[in-house]
Amino acid sequence: MNPNPENELAALVDRELKALPPLPAPSSLAPRILAAIAAHAEAPWYRRPWETWTLPLQGASLAVLLALFGTLCFGGWRFSQSEAVVATAGKASGVLSVFELMFRILGVLRDAGVQVIQHIGSGYLIGFAVMALMAYAVCLALGSACVRFAYARR
Amino acid sequence: MSDAPQFEAFLRQHQNLVFSTAMRLLANRAEAEDVTQEVFLKAYARFGELETSPTAAGWLRTVARNLSLNHLTRYRSRWTFFSEILAGRGEEEGEGTVDFAAPENTEEQLASTDRRAFVEQALEKLPAAQRVPLVLYHLEDQSYEAIAAQLGVSLGKVKTDIFRGREALRKKLAAVKETELGIVA
């Protein structure tokens, strides 16, 4: 009579698994790894991961990046202050007013649509929805039939 | 590669350990070889520290485990899907309860080499959902909580999967024992 089969089982499995010796790696594995390391080592420094670069190179690359970032920020700020940009911004606001007009027209059309929907009643809306669903189902069925026909084994 | 001979010796010393860890988690030779290669590429990048470190084997084992788990997670949806189908099938087959002999008796029945090879094969054939937590628990000495966190599953699922994995192994071992007895008789 086993007083606690679960613990007994756990102990048995633990013993069996821990008794397993390491699996022998295939003989081709070590040469393959050494070849991969050699290929890795032969790659030029700029194609290797940044962490593997020498300290001066890492420092220099960081300095270059910081300088680029600083130049970009400063250039952007100076550019935004120039007269040409201010004049262009004024012209652009004229172009943007066209978009504003378009949004207003769309708003009016939306309101008109809402009024129409409120007047035609829910019966028509349900009818339209059913028709749309049916049209979708028909398209799906036709598409499936076409695909089956096209890929049918001859 | 100035320290090539030292690294080659290091590689040959530890390759079985790394390969075993990956192989038992992945149960796929090609994938285990890929993971082993990846582990040693990382080891090469840190060979300066690892060469003299007494914990190098532990480091290699941890990296092999993490890379293997990453590999499994990468194909997670497929893995979970298929493993659960297979687990379900195993349950449906529902082999009746088999009394397993006391370990001492079973050990007497099987030559230890054959037995180990059999256990290895049985482990490899377990569905991933059972094999991975079982290996992490018994071979990698991870706690249930750590396994649940690493696999991103609930604690209950980990316990259930480990229990099912043990049961499956027990049944396979019992089956072998019965076969051996049949041959002897």
Coordinates of C-alpha atoms in Angstrom, one line a residue:
Chain A
M1 CA 0.0 0.0 0.0
N2 CA 1.5 3.3 -1.1
P3 CA 0.7 6.0 1.5
N4 CA 1.3 8.9 -0.9
P5 CA 1.5 7.8 -4.5
E6 CA 2.0 11.3 -5.9
N7 CA 5.1 11.9 -3.8
E8 CA 6.4 8.4 -4.6
L9 CA 5.9 9.1 -8.3
A10 CA 7.6 12.5 -8.1
A11 CA 10.6 10.8 -6.3
L12 CA 10.7 8.1 -8.9
V13 CA 10.7 10.5 -11.8
D14 CA 13.2 12.7 -10.1
R15 CA 15.5 9.8 -9.6
E16 CA 15.1 8.6 -13.1
L17 CA 15.7 12.0 -14.7
K18 CA 18.6 12.9 -12.5
A19 CA 20.3 9.6 -13.3
L20 CA 20.4 10.5 -17.0
P21 CA 23.9 11.2 -18.3
P22 CA 24.5 14.2 -20.6
L23 CA 23.6 13.5 -24.2
P24 CA 26.6 13.4 -26.4
A25 CA 26.7 16.3 -28.8
P26 CA 27.1 15.3 -32.5
S27 CA 30.7 15.2 -33.6
S28 CA 30.0 17.8 -36.3
L29 CA 28.8 20.3 -33.8
A30 CA 32.1 21.6 -32.4
P31 CA 33.7 22.2 -35.9
R32 CA 30.5 24.0 -36.9
I33 CA 30.6 26.3 -33.9
L34 CA 34.3 27.0 -34.4
A35 CA 33.7 27.8 -38.1
A36 CA 30.8 30.2 -37.1
I37 CA 33.1 31.9 -34.5
A38 CA 35.9 32.2 -37.1
A39 CA 33.4 33.8 -39.6
H40 CA 32.2 36.1 -36.9
A41 CA 35.7 37.1 -35.9
E42 CA 36.6 37.8 -39.6
A43 CA 33.8 40.3 -40.0
P44 CA 34.9 44.0 -40.1
W45 CA 34.5 45.9 -36.9
Y46 CA 31.5 47.9 -38.0
R47 CA 29.5 44.8 -38.8
R48 CA 30.0 43.3 -35.3
P49 CA 27.7 44.2 -32.4
W50 CA 28.4 47.6 -30.9
E51 CA 29.2 46.0 -27.5
T52 CA 32.2 44.2 -29.0
W53 CA 33.8 47.4 -30.4
T54 CA 36.8 48.7 -28.6
L55 CA 36.3 51.4 -25.9
P56 CA 37.7 54.3 -28.0
L57 CA 35.5 53.3 -30.9
Q58 CA 32.5 53.1 -28.7
G59 CA 33.3 56.6 -27.2
A60 CA 33.9 58.1 -30.7
S61 CA 30.6 56.6 -32.0
L62 CA 28.7 58.0 -29.0
A63 CA 30.3 61.5 -29.5
V64 CA 29.4 61.5 -33.2
L65 CA 25.8 60.5 -32.4
L66 CA 25.5 63.2 -29.8
A67 CA 27.0 65.8 -32.1
L68 CA 24.6 64.8 -34.9
F69 CA 21.7 65.0 -32.5
G70 CA 22.8 68.4 -31.2
T71 CA 23.3 69.7 -34.8
L72 CA 19.9 68.5 -35.8
C73 CA 18.2 70.2 -32.8
F74 CA 20.0 73.4 -33.2
G75 CA 19.5 73.5 -37.0
G76 CA 15.8 72.8 -36.6
W77 CA 15.4 75.6 -34.1
R78 CA 17.4 78.1 -36.3
F79 CA 15.4 77.0 -39.4
S80 CA 12.1 77.6 -37.6
Q81 CA 13.2 81.1 -36.8
S82 CA 14.2 82.1 -40.3
E83 CA 12.1 84.7 -42.3
A84 CA 11.5 82.3 -45.2
V85 CA 10.0 79.8 -42.9
V86 CA 7.7 82.4 -41.3
A87 CA 6.6 83.6 -44.7
T88 CA 6.0 80.0 -45.9
A89 CA 4.0 79.3 -42.7
G90 CA 1.7 82.2 -43.6
K91 CA 1.1 80.8 -47.1
A92 CA 0.5 77.3 -45.6
S93 CA -2.2 78.7 -43.4
G94 CA -4.0 79.8 -46.5
V95 CA -3.8 76.2 -47.9
L96 CA -4.9 74.8 -44.6
S97 CA -8.1 77.0 -44.7
V98 CA -9.2 74.9 -47.7
F99 CA -9.1 71.8 -45.5
E100 CA -11.1 73.7 -42.9
L101 CA -13.7 74.4 -45.5
M102 CA -13.8 70.8 -46.5
F103 CA -14.3 69.7 -42.9
R104 CA -17.2 72.1 -42.6
I105 CA -18.8 70.8 -45.8
L106 CA -18.4 67.2 -44.5
G107 CA -20.0 68.2 -41.2
V108 CA -23.0 69.7 -43.0
L109 CA -23.3 66.5 -45.1
R110 CA -23.2 64.4 -42.0
D111 CA -25.9 66.4 -40.3
A112 CA -28.0 66.1 -43.5
G113 CA -27.5 62.3 -43.5
V114 CA -28.6 62.1 -39.9
Q115 CA -31.8 64.1 -40.7
V116 CA -32.5 61.8 -43.6
I117 CA -32.0 58.6 -41.5
Q118 CA -34.3 60.0 -38.8
H119 CA -37.1 60.7 -41.4
I120 CA -37.0 57.4 -43.4
G121 CA -37.6 55.2 -40.3
S122 CA -36.0 52.1 -38.9
G123 CA -37.8 49.6 -41.3
Y124 CA -35.9 51.0 -44.3
L125 CA -32.6 50.9 -42.4
I126 CA -33.1 47.3 -41.5
G127 CA -34.0 46.5 -45.1
F128 CA -30.8 48.2 -46.3
A129 CA -28.7 46.4 -43.7
V130 CA -30.2 43.0 -44.8
M131 CA -29.6 43.8 -48.4
A132 CA -26.0 44.8 -47.7
L133 CA -25.5 41.5 -45.7
M134 CA -27.0 39.5 -48.5
A135 CA -24.8 41.2 -51.1
Y136 CA -21.8 40.5 -48.9
A137 CA -22.8 36.8 -48.6
V138 CA -23.3 36.5 -52.3
C139 CA -19.9 38.0 -53.0
L140 CA -18.3 35.6 -50.5
A141 CA -20.0 32.6 -52.0
L142 CA -19.1 33.6 -55.5
G143 CA -15.5 34.2 -54.5
S144 CA -15.3 30.8 -52.7
A145 CA -16.8 29.1 -55.7
C146 CA -14.3 30.8 -58.0
V147 CA -11.3 29.8 -55.8
R148 CA -12.5 26.2 -55.6
F149 CA -13.0 26.1 -59.3
A150 CA -9.6 27.7 -60.0
Y151 CA -7.7 25.3 -57.6
A152 CA -9.8 22.2 -58.3
R153 CA -7.7 19.1 -59.2
R154 CA -8.1 18.3 -62.8
Chain B
M1 CA 40.8 34.1 -32.8
S2 CA 43.9 34.3 -30.7
D3 CA 42.6 32.1 -27.9
A4 CA 41.2 29.5 -30.3
P5 CA 42.9 26.4 -28.7
Q6 CA 41.6 27.4 -25.2
F7 CA 38.2 28.1 -26.5
E8 CA 38.1 24.8 -28.4
A9 CA 39.0 22.9 -25.2
F10 CA 36.3 24.9 -23.3
L11 CA 33.8 24.1 -26.1
R12 CA 34.6 20.4 -26.1
Q13 CA 34.5 20.3 -22.3
H14 CA 31.0 21.8 -22.1
Q15 CA 29.3 21.0 -25.4
N16 CA 27.5 17.9 -24.0
L17 CA 26.0 19.8 -21.1
V18 CA 24.7 22.6 -23.3
F19 CA 23.5 20.2 -26.0
S20 CA 21.7 18.1 -23.4
T21 CA 19.9 21.0 -21.8
A22 CA 18.7 22.3 -25.2
M23 CA 17.8 18.8 -26.5
R24 CA 15.8 17.9 -23.5
L25 CA 13.8 21.1 -23.6
L26 CA 13.3 21.3 -27.4
A27 CA 13.3 17.5 -28.2
N28 CA 14.6 18.4 -31.7
R29 CA 18.1 17.7 -32.7
A30 CA 18.5 20.4 -35.3
E31 CA 17.0 23.1 -33.0
A32 CA 19.2 21.9 -30.1
E33 CA 22.3 22.2 -32.3
D34 CA 21.3 25.8 -33.3
V35 CA 20.8 26.8 -29.7
T36 CA 24.1 25.2 -28.7
Q37 CA 25.8 27.2 -31.4
E38 CA 24.2 30.4 -30.2
V39 CA 25.2 29.7 -26.6
F40 CA 28.8 29.2 -27.5
L41 CA 28.8 32.3 -29.7
K42 CA 27.7 34.2 -26.6
A43 CA 30.3 32.4 -24.5
Y44 CA 33.0 33.4 -27.0
A45 CA 32.1 37.0 -26.6
R46 CA 32.6 36.7 -22.8
F47 CA 35.4 34.1 -22.9
G48 CA 37.7 36.3 -21.0
E49 CA 35.5 36.1 -17.9
L50 CA 34.3 32.6 -18.4
E51 CA 37.6 30.9 -19.0
T52 CA 38.6 31.1 -15.4
S53 CA 35.2 31.3 -13.8
P54 CA 34.1 28.4 -11.6
T55 CA 30.5 29.1 -12.5
A56 CA 31.0 28.8 -16.3
A57 CA 29.0 25.6 -16.5
G58 CA 26.1 27.1 -14.6
W59 CA 26.3 30.2 -16.9
L60 CA 26.2 28.0 -20.0
R61 CA 23.4 26.0 -18.7
T62 CA 21.3 29.1 -17.8
V63 CA 21.9 30.6 -21.3
A64 CA 21.0 27.3 -23.0
R65 CA 17.8 27.1 -20.9
N66 CA 16.8 30.7 -21.7
L67 CA 17.6 30.4 -25.4
S68 CA 15.7 27.2 -25.6
L69 CA 12.7 28.7 -23.9
N70 CA 12.9 31.8 -26.1
H71 CA 12.9 29.4 -29.1
L72 CA 9.8 27.7 -27.8
T73 CA 8.1 31.0 -27.0
R74 CA 8.9 32.2 -30.6
Y75 CA 6.7 29.4 -31.9
R76 CA 4.4 29.6 -28.9
S77 CA 1.0 29.6 -30.7
R78 CA 1.9 26.6 -32.8
W79 CA 3.5 24.8 -29.8
T80 CA 0.5 25.4 -27.5
F81 CA -2.0 24.5 -30.1
F82 CA -0.4 21.2 -31.1
S83 CA 0.7 20.2 -27.6
E84 CA -2.8 20.7 -26.2
I85 CA -4.3 18.6 -29.0
L86 CA -1.8 15.8 -28.3
A87 CA -2.3 16.1 -24.5
G88 CA -6.1 15.8 -25.1
R89 CA -5.6 12.8 -27.3
G90 CA -3.5 11.2 -24.6
E91 CA -6.2 11.7 -22.0
E92 CA -8.9 10.4 -24.3
E93 CA -6.9 7.2 -24.9
G94 CA -7.0 6.9 -21.1
E95 CA -4.9 3.9 -20.4
G96 CA -6.1 2.2 -17.3
T97 CA -4.3 2.6 -14.0
V98 CA -1.1 0.6 -14.1
D99 CA 0.5 -0.3 -10.8
F100 CA 4.2 0.4 -11.1
A101 CA 6.6 -1.6 -9.2
A102 CA 8.8 -0.2 -6.4
P103 CA 11.8 1.5 -8.0
E104 CA 14.2 -1.1 -6.6
N105 CA 12.3 -3.9 -8.4
T106 CA 12.1 -2.0 -11.6
E107 CA 15.8 -1.3 -11.5
E108 CA 16.5 -4.9 -11.2
Q109 CA 14.5 -5.7 -14.3
L110 CA 16.3 -3.3 -16.6
A111 CA 19.9 -2.9 -17.4
S112 CA 20.7 0.6 -16.4
T113 CA 22.0 1.7 -19.8
D114 CA 19.0 0.5 -21.6
R115 CA 16.8 2.0 -19.0
R116 CA 18.4 5.4 -19.3
A117 CA 18.1 5.3 -23.1
F118 CA 14.5 4.4 -22.7
V119 CA 13.8 7.2 -20.2
E120 CA 15.5 9.6 -22.6
Q121 CA 13.3 8.4 -25.4
A122 CA 10.2 8.5 -23.3
L123 CA 11.0 12.1 -22.2
E124 CA 11.6 13.1 -25.8
K125 CA 8.2 11.8 -26.9
L126 CA 6.2 13.6 -24.2
P127 CA 4.2 16.5 -25.6
A128 CA 6.0 19.8 -25.2
A129 CA 3.4 21.1 -22.7
Q130 CA 4.4 18.3 -20.3
R131 CA 8.1 17.8 -21.2
V132 CA 9.2 21.4 -20.8
P133 CA 7.8 22.0 -17.2
L134 CA 8.9 18.5 -16.2
V135 CA 12.5 19.1 -17.4
L136 CA 12.6 22.6 -15.8
Y137 CA 11.4 21.1 -12.5
H138 CA 13.4 17.9 -12.2
L139 CA 16.5 18.7 -14.2
E140 CA 16.9 22.4 -14.0
D141 CA 15.7 22.6 -10.4
Q142 CA 13.2 25.4 -11.0
S143 CA 10.3 26.0 -8.7
Y144 CA 6.7 25.8 -9.8
E145 CA 6.4 29.5 -9.5
A146 CA 9.5 30.2 -11.6
I147 CA 8.4 27.8 -14.3
A148 CA 4.9 29.4 -14.4
A149 CA 6.6 32.8 -14.8
Q150 CA 9.0 31.6 -17.4
L151 CA 6.4 29.9 -19.5
G152 CA 3.8 32.6 -19.0
V153 CA 1.1 30.1 -17.8
S154 CA -0.7 29.7 -14.5
L155 CA 0.7 27.9 -11.5
G156 CA -2.2 25.4 -11.7
K157 CA -1.3 24.5 -15.3
V158 CA 2.3 24.0 -14.5
K159 CA 1.4 21.6 -11.6
T160 CA -1.1 19.7 -13.8
D161 CA 1.3 19.4 -16.7
I162 CA 4.1 18.2 -14.5
F163 CA 1.8 15.6 -12.9
R164 CA 0.6 14.4 -16.3
G165 CA 4.2 14.2 -17.5
R166 CA 5.2 12.1 -14.6
E167 CA 2.1 9.9 -15.1
A168 CA 3.0 9.4 -18.8
L169 CA 6.6 8.5 -17.9
R170 CA 5.4 6.1 -15.2
K171 CA 3.1 4.3 -17.7
K172 CA 5.9 4.0 -20.2
L173 CA 8.2 2.6 -17.6
A174 CA 5.6 0.2 -16.4
A175 CA 5.0 -1.0 -20.0
V176 CA 8.7 -1.7 -20.4
K177 CA 8.7 -3.7 -17.2
E178 CA 5.8 -5.8 -18.4
T179 CA 7.5 -6.4 -21.7
E180 CA 10.7 -7.5 -20.0
L181 CA 8.7 -9.8 -17.7
G182 CA 7.0 -11.3 -20.8
I183 CA 10.3 -11.9 -22.5
V184 CA 11.7 -13.6 -19.3
A185 CA 8.6 -15.8 -18.9

